[in-house]
CSV table of C-alpha atoms in Angstrom, one decimal:
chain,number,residue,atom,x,y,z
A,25,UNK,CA,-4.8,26.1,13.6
A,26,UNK,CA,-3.1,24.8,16.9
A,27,UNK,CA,-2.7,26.3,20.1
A,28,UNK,CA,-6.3,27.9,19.8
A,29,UNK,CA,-7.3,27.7,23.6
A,30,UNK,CA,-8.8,31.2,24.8
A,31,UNK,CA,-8.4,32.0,28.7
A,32,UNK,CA,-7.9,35.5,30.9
A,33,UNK,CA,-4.7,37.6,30.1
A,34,UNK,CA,-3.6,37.3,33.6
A,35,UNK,CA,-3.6,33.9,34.0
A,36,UNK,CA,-2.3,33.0,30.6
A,37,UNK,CA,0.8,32.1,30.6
A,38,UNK,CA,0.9,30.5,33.8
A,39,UNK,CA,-1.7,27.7,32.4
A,40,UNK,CA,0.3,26.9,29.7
A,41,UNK,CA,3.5,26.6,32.1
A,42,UNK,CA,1.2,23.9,33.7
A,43,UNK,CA,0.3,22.1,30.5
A,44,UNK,CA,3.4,22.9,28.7
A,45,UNK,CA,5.0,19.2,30.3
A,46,UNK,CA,7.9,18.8,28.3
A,47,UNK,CA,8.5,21.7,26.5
A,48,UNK,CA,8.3,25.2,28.8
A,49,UNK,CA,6.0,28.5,26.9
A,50,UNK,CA,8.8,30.5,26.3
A,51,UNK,CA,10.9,28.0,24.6
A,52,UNK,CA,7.8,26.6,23.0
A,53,UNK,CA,6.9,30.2,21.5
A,54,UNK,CA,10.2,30.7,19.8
A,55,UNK,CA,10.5,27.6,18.3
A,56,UNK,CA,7.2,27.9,16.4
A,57,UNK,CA,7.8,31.5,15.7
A,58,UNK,CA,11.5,29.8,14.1
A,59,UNK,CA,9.3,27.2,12.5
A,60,UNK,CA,6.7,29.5,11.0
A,61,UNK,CA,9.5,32.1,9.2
A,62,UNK,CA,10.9,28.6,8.1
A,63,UNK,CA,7.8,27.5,6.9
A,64,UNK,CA,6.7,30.3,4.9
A,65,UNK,CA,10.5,30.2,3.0
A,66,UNK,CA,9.9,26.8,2.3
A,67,UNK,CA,6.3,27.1,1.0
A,68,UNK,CA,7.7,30.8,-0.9
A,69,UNK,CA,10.1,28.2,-3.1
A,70,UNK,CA,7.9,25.5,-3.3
A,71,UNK,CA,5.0,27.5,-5.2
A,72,UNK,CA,7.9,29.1,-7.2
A,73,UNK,CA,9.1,25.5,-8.0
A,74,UNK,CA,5.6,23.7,-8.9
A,75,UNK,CA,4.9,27.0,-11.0
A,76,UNK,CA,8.3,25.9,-13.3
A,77,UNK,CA,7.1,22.5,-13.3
A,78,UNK,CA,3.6,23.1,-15.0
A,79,UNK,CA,4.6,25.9,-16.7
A,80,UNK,CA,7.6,23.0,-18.7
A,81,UNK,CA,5.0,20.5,-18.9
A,82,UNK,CA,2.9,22.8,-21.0
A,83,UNK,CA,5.4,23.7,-22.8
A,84,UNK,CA,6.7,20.2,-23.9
A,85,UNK,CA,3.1,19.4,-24.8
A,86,UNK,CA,1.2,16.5,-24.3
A,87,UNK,CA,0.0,16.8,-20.6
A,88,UNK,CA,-3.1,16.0,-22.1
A,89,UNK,CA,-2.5,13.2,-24.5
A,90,UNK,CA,-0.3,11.2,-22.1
A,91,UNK,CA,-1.2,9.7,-19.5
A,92,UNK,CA,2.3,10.0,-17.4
A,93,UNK,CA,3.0,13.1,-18.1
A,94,UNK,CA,-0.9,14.7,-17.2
A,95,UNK,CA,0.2,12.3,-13.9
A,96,UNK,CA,2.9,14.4,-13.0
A,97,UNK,CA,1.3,17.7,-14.0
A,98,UNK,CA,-1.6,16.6,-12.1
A,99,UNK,CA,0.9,16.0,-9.1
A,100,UNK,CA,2.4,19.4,-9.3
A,101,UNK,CA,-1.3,21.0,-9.2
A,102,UNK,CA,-1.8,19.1,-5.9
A,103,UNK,CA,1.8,20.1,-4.9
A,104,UNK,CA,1.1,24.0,-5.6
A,105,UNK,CA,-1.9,24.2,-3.8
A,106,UNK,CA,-0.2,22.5,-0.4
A,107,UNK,CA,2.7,25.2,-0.9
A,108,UNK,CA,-0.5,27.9,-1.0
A,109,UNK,CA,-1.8,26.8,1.9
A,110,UNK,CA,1.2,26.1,3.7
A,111,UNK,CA,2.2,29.3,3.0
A,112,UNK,CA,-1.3,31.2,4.3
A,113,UNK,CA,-1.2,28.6,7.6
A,114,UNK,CA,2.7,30.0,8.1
A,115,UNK,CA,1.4,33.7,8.0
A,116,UNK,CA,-1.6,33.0,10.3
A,117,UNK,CA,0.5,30.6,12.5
A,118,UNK,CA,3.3,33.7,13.1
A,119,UNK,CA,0.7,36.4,13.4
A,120,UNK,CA,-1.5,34.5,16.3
A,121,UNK,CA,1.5,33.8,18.1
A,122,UNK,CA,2.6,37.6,17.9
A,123,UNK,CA,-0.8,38.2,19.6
A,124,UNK,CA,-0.2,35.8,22.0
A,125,UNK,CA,3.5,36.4,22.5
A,126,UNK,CA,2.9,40.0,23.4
A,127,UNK,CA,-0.6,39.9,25.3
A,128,UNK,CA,-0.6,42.9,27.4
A,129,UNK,CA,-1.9,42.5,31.3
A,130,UNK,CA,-4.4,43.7,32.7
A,131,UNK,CA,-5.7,44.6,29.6
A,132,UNK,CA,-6.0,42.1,26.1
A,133,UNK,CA,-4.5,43.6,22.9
A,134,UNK,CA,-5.5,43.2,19.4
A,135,UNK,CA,-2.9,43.6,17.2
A,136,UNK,CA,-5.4,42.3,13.9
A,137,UNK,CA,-8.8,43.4,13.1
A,138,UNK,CA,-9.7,39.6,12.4
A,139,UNK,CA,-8.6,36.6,14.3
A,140,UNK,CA,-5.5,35.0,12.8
A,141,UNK,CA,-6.9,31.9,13.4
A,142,UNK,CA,-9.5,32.4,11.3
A,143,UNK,CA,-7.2,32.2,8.1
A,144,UNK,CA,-5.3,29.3,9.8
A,145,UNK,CA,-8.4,27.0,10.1
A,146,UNK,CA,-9.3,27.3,6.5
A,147,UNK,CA,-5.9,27.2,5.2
A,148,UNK,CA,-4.8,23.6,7.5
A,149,UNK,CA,-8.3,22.1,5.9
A,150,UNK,CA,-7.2,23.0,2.4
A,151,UNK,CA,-3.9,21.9,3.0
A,152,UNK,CA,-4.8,18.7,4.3
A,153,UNK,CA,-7.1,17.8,0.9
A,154,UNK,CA,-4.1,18.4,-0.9
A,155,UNK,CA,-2.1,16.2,1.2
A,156,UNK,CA,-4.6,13.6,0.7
A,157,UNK,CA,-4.4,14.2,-3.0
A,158,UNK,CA,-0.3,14.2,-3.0
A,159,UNK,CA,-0.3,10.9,-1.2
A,160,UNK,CA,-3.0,9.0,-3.3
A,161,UNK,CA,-1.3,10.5,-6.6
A,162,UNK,CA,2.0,9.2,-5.7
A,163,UNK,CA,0.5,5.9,-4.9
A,164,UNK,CA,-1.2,5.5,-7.9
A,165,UNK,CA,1.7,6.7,-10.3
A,166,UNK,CA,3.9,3.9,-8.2
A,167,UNK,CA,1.5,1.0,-8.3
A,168,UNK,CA,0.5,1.9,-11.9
A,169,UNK,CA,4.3,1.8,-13.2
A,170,UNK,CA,5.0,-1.6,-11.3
A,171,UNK,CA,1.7,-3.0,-12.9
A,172,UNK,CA,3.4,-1.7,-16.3
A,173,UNK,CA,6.2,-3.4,-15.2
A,174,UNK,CA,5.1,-6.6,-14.9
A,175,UNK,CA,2.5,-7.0,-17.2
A,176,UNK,CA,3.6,-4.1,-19.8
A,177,UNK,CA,0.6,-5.2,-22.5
A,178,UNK,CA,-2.0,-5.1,-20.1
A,179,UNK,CA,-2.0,-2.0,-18.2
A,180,UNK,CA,0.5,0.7,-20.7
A,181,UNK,CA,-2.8,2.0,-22.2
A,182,UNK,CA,-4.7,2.0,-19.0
A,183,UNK,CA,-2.6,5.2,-18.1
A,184,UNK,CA,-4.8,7.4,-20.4
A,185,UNK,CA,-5.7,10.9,-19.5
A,186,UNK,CA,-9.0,11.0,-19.1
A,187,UNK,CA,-9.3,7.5,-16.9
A,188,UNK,CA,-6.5,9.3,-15.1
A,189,UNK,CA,-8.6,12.8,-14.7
A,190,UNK,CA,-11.8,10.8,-13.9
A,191,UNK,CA,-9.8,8.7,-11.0
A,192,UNK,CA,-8.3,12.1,-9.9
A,193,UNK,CA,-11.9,14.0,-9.3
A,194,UNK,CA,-12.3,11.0,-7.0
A,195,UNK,CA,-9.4,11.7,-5.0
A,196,UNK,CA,-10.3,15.2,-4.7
A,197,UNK,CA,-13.8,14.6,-3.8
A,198,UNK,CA,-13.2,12.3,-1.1
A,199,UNK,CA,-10.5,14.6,0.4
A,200,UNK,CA,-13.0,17.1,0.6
A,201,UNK,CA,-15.5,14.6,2.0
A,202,UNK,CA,-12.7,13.7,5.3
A,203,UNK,CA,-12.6,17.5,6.2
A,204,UNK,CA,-16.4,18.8,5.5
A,205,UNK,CA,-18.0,17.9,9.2
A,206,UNK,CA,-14.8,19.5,10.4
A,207,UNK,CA,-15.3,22.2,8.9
A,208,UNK,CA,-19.1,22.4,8.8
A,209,UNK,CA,-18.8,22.2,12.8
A,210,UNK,CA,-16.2,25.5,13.2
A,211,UNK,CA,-16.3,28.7,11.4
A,212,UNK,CA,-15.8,33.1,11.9
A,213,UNK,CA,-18.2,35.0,13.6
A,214,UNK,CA,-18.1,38.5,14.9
A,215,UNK,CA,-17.2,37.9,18.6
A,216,UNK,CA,-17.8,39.9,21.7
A,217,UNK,CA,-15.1,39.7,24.9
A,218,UNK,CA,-17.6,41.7,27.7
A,219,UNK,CA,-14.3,41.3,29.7
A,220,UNK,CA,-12.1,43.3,27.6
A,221,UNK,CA,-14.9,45.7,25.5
A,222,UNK,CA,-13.1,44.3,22.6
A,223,UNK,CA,-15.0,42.6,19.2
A,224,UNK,CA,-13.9,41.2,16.3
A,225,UNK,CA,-14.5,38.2,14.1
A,226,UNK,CA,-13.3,35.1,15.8
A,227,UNK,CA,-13.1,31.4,15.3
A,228,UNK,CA,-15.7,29.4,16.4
A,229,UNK,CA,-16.3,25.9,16.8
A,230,UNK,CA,-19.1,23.1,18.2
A,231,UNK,CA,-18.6,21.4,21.8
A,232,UNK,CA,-18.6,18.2,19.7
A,233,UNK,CA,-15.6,19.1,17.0
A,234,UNK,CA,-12.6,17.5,18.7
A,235,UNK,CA,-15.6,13.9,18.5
A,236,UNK,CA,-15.3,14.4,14.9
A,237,UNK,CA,-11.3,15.0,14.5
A,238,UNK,CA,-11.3,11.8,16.5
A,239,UNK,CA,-13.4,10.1,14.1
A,240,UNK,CA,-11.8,11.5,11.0
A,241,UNK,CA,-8.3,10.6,12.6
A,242,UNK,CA,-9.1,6.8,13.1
A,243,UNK,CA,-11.1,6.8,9.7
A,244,UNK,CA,-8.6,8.9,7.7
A,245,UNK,CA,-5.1,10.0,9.1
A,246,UNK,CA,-4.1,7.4,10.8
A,247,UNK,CA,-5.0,4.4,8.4
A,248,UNK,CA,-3.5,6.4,5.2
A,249,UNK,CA,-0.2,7.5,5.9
A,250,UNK,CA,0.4,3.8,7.1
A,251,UNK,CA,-1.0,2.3,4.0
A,252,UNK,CA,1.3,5.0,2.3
A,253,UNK,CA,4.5,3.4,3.6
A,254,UNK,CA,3.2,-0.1,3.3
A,255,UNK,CA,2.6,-0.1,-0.8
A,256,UNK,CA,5.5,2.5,-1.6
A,257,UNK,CA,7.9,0.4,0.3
A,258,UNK,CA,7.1,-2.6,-1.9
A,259,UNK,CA,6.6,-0.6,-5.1
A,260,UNK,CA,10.3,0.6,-4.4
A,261,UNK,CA,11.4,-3.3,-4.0
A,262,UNK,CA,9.5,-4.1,-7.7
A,263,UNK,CA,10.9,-0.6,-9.2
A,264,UNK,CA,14.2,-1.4,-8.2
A,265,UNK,CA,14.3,-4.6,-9.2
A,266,UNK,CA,13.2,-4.0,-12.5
A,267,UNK,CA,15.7,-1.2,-12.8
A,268,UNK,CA,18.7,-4.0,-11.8
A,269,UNK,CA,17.1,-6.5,-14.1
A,270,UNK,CA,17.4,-4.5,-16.9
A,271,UNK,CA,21.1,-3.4,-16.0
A,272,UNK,CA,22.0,-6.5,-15.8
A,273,UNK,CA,19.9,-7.5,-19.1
A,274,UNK,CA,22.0,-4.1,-21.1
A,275,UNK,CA,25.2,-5.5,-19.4
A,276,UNK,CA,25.3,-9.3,-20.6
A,277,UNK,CA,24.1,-8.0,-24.2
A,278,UNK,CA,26.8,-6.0,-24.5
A,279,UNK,CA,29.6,-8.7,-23.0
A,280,UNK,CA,28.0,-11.2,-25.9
A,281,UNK,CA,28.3,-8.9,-28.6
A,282,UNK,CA,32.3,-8.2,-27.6
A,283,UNK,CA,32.6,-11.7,-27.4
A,284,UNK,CA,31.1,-12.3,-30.7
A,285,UNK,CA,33.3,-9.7,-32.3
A,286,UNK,CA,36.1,-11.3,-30.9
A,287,UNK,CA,35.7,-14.5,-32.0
A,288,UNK,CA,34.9,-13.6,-35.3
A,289,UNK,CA,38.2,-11.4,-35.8
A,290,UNK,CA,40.4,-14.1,-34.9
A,291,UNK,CA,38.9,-17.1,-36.3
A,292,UNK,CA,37.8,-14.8,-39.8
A,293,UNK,CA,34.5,-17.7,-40.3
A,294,UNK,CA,32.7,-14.7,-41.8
A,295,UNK,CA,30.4,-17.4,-43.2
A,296,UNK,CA,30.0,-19.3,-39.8
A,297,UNK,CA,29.6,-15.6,-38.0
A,298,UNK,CA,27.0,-15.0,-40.7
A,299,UNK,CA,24.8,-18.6,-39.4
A,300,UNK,CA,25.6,-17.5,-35.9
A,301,UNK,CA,24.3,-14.1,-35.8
A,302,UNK,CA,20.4,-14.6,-36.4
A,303,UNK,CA,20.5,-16.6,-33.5
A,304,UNK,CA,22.1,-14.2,-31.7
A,305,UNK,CA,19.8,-11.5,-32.9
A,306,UNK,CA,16.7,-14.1,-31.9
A,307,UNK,CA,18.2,-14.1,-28.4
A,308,UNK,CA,18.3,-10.0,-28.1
A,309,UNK,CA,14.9,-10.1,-29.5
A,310,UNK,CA,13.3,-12.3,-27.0
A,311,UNK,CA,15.3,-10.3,-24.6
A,312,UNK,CA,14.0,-7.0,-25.2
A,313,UNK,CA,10.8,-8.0,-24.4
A,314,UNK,CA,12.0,-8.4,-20.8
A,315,UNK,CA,14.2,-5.2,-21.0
A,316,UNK,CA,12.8,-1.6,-20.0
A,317,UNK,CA,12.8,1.1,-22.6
A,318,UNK,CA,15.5,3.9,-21.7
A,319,UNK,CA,12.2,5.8,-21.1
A,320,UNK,CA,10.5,3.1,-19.2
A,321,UNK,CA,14.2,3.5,-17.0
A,322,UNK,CA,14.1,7.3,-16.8
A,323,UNK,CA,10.4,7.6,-15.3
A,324,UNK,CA,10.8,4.2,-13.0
A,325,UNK,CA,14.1,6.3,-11.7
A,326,UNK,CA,12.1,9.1,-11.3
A,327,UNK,CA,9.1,7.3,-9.6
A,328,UNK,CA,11.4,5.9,-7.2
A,329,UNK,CA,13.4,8.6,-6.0
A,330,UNK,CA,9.6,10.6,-5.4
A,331,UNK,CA,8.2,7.9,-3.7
A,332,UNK,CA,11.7,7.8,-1.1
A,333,UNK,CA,11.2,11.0,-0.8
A,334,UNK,CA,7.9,10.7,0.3
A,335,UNK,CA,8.5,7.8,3.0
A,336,UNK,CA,11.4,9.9,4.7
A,337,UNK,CA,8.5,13.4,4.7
A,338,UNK,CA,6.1,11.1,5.8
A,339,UNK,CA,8.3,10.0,9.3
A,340,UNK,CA,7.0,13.2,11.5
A,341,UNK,CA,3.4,12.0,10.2
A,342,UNK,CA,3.5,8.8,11.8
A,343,UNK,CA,5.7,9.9,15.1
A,344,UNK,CA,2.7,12.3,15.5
A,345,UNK,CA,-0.2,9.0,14.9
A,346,UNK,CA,1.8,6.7,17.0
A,347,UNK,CA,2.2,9.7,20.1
A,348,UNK,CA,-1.3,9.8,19.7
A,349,UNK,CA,-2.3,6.5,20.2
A,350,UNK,CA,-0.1,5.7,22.9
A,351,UNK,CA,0.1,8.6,24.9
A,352,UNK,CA,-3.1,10.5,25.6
A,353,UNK,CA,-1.9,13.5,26.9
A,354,UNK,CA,0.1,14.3,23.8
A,355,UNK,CA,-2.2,16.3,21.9
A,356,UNK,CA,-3.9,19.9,22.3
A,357,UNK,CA,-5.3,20.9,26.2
A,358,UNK,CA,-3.1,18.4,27.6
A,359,UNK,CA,-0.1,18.1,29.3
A,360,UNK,CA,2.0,17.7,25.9
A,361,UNK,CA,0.1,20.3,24.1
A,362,UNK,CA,3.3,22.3,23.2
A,363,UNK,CA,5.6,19.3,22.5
A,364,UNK,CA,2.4,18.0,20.4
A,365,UNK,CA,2.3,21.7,19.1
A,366,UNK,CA,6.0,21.5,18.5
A,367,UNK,CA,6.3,18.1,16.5
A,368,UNK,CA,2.8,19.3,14.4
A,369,UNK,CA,4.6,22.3,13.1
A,370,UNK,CA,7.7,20.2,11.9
A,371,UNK,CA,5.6,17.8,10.3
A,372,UNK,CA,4.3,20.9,8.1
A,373,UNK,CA,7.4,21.9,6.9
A,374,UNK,CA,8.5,18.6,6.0
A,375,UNK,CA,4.9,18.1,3.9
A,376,UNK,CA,6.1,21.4,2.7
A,377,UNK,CA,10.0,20.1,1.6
A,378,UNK,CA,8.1,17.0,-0.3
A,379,UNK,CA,6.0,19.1,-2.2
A,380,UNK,CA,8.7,21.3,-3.2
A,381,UNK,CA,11.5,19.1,-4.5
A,382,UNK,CA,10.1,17.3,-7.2
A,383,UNK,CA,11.4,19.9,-9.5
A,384,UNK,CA,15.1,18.8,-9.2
A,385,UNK,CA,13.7,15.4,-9.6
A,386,UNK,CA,12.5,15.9,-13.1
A,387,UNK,CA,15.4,18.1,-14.2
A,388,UNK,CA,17.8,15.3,-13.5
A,389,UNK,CA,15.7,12.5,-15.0
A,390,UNK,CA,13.3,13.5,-17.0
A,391,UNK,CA,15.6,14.7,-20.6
A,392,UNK,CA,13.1,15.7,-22.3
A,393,UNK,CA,11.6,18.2,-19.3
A,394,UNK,CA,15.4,19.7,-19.2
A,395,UNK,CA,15.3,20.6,-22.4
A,396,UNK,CA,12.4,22.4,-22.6
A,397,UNK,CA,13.0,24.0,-19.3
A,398,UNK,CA,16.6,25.3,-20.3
A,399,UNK,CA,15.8,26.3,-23.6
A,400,UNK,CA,12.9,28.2,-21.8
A,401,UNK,CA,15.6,30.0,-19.7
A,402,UNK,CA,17.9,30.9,-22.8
């Protein structure tokens, strides 16, 4: 959760007008309040989407026989639980800043029984292991299918499901492994406020927390998102290329065979045409080893279209890394802490929008998934 500092009633607001810097505590209250009802529309259609999207896949059938497809089902999983918690962080988010919107003076008030922060902490750790798993899936499905690409006989069988499940506990067990000392070093506890005679269970967290968000930053969220960019940006290059190869392969077949038609209508050599057209058929042959399967096509189309989608979400990611590296008042208890605040919240949403989309992706691409889907509907 952001925005956690506790301090006095009385001089509450007029701290954070000092260390609001950029972005003044009123303004900076309704924005996130905007941003949180935003959020939790956003994460509302995403679970509704990834819940169509693994409900078709089991329906078409062999999400665990084929590699690819338990790819993508395995993507929407990750996908649903980000909308989850996205959705739960939303909820806390617009509940703590009620409380904190509408803090009565001289006197604190409670307006929940259990500190909203409570369920935002656990929530933005969750969601973060699924963002881990999100980006290393779509990595892997992109790198994979460009392998395929160029060296088709090699690595086609390598995409089988339980390599692919095996590879995927991985991912999940060393997202969980960048947020356990965070969240071994914070937790609820029943709190006591001797100021205001008011208790109730409250985050918590060790003097030496922020140490370890520092450490997990330089280890974790700063390297990834990078590398992210880096290896999708050239799997796009060798996806697209392979995708205009192979247009251009379907193209000059077809202008030969017209031509060949042509010629043999007007010149009426059916016996020449006969000689002529093994070689011919020799030529498309050696060619098709080259070409891409209308299949191969569909899921490189769909590959790459997820994998733009996921450079443009990932901007607000990296504006955030790069503010933090070169400006250090521009995160939480500085002078930035609401711009910082402000830009966190959007980068959420647009996590969010990524892991809602794909949905639309496979309904236009993917034939076989529209299909099943619409005859689902009827």
């Amino acid at each position: 959760m952001h925005s956690v500092h506790h301090s006095a009633p009385g001089n509450f607001q007029g701290k954070h007008e000092i260390l609001s810097g950029l972005v003044p505590f009123v303004t900076y209250i309704n924005f996130v309040q905007t941003t949180g009802c935003v959020n939790f529309l956003v994460s509302s259609f995403g679970i509704a989407m990834n819940v169509l999207i693994l409900r078709t896949f089991l329906a078409m059938g062999g999400v665990f026989t084929e590699g690819v497809t338990f790819t993508f089902f395995s993507l929407a999983l990750s996908d649903l639980g980000l909308c989850v918690c996205s959705l739960c962080w939303s909820v806390s988010a617009s509940c703590f800043l009620l409380e904190k919107r509408f803090v009565r003076t001289p006197q604190i008030f409670y307006y929940f029984p259990v500190d909203p922060r409570a369920l935002g902490f656990y929530s933005h750790i969750t969601m973060i292991i699924f963002g881990i798993m999100t980006t290393l899936i779509t990595i892997y499905l992109a790198v994979m299918r460009c392998l395929c690409v160029a060296q088709p006989l090699t690595f086609r069988g390598s995409l089988s499901p339980r390599k692919t499940c095996l590879l995927f506990a991985a991912f999940l067990v060393f997202g969980a492994s960048t947020r356990l000392p965070i969240f071994s070093s914070g937790g609820v506890r029943a709190t006591f406020d001797r100021r205001w005679n008011v208790s109730r269970p409250t985050l918590w967290s060790q003097p030496y927390q922020e140490r370890l968000k520092d450490g997990v930053r330089i280890a974790v969220d700063v390297p990834l998102p990078v590398v992210a960019e880096v290896v999708l940006s050239i799997c796009i290059i060798v996806m697209t290329n392979a995708l205009r190869a192979s247009s251009q392969f379907r193209s000059q077949n077809t202008t030969d065979s017209g031509v060949s038609k042509s010629e043999n209508h007007r010149t009426g050599h059916k016996e020449e045409a006969g000689k002529q057209r093994p070689d011919r058929n020799s030529e498309s042959l050696a060619g098709k080893s080259k070409k891409l399967s209308p299949k191969d096509v569909r899921v490189i189309k769909q590959l790459v279209i997820i994998s733009l989608v996921y450079i443009l979400c990932n901007v607000p990611k990296l504006a955030r890394t790069v503010g933090d590296a070169l400006e250090p008042e521009f995160m939480l208890g500085r002078r930035f802490e609401h711009f910082y605040d402000i830009v966190t919240h959007i980068q959420l949403i647009v996590e969010t929008v990524n892991s809602s989309v794909n949905f639309f992706i496979y309904l236009y691409f993917n034939t076989k998934f529209r299909q099943e889907f619409f005859s689902y509907k009827d």
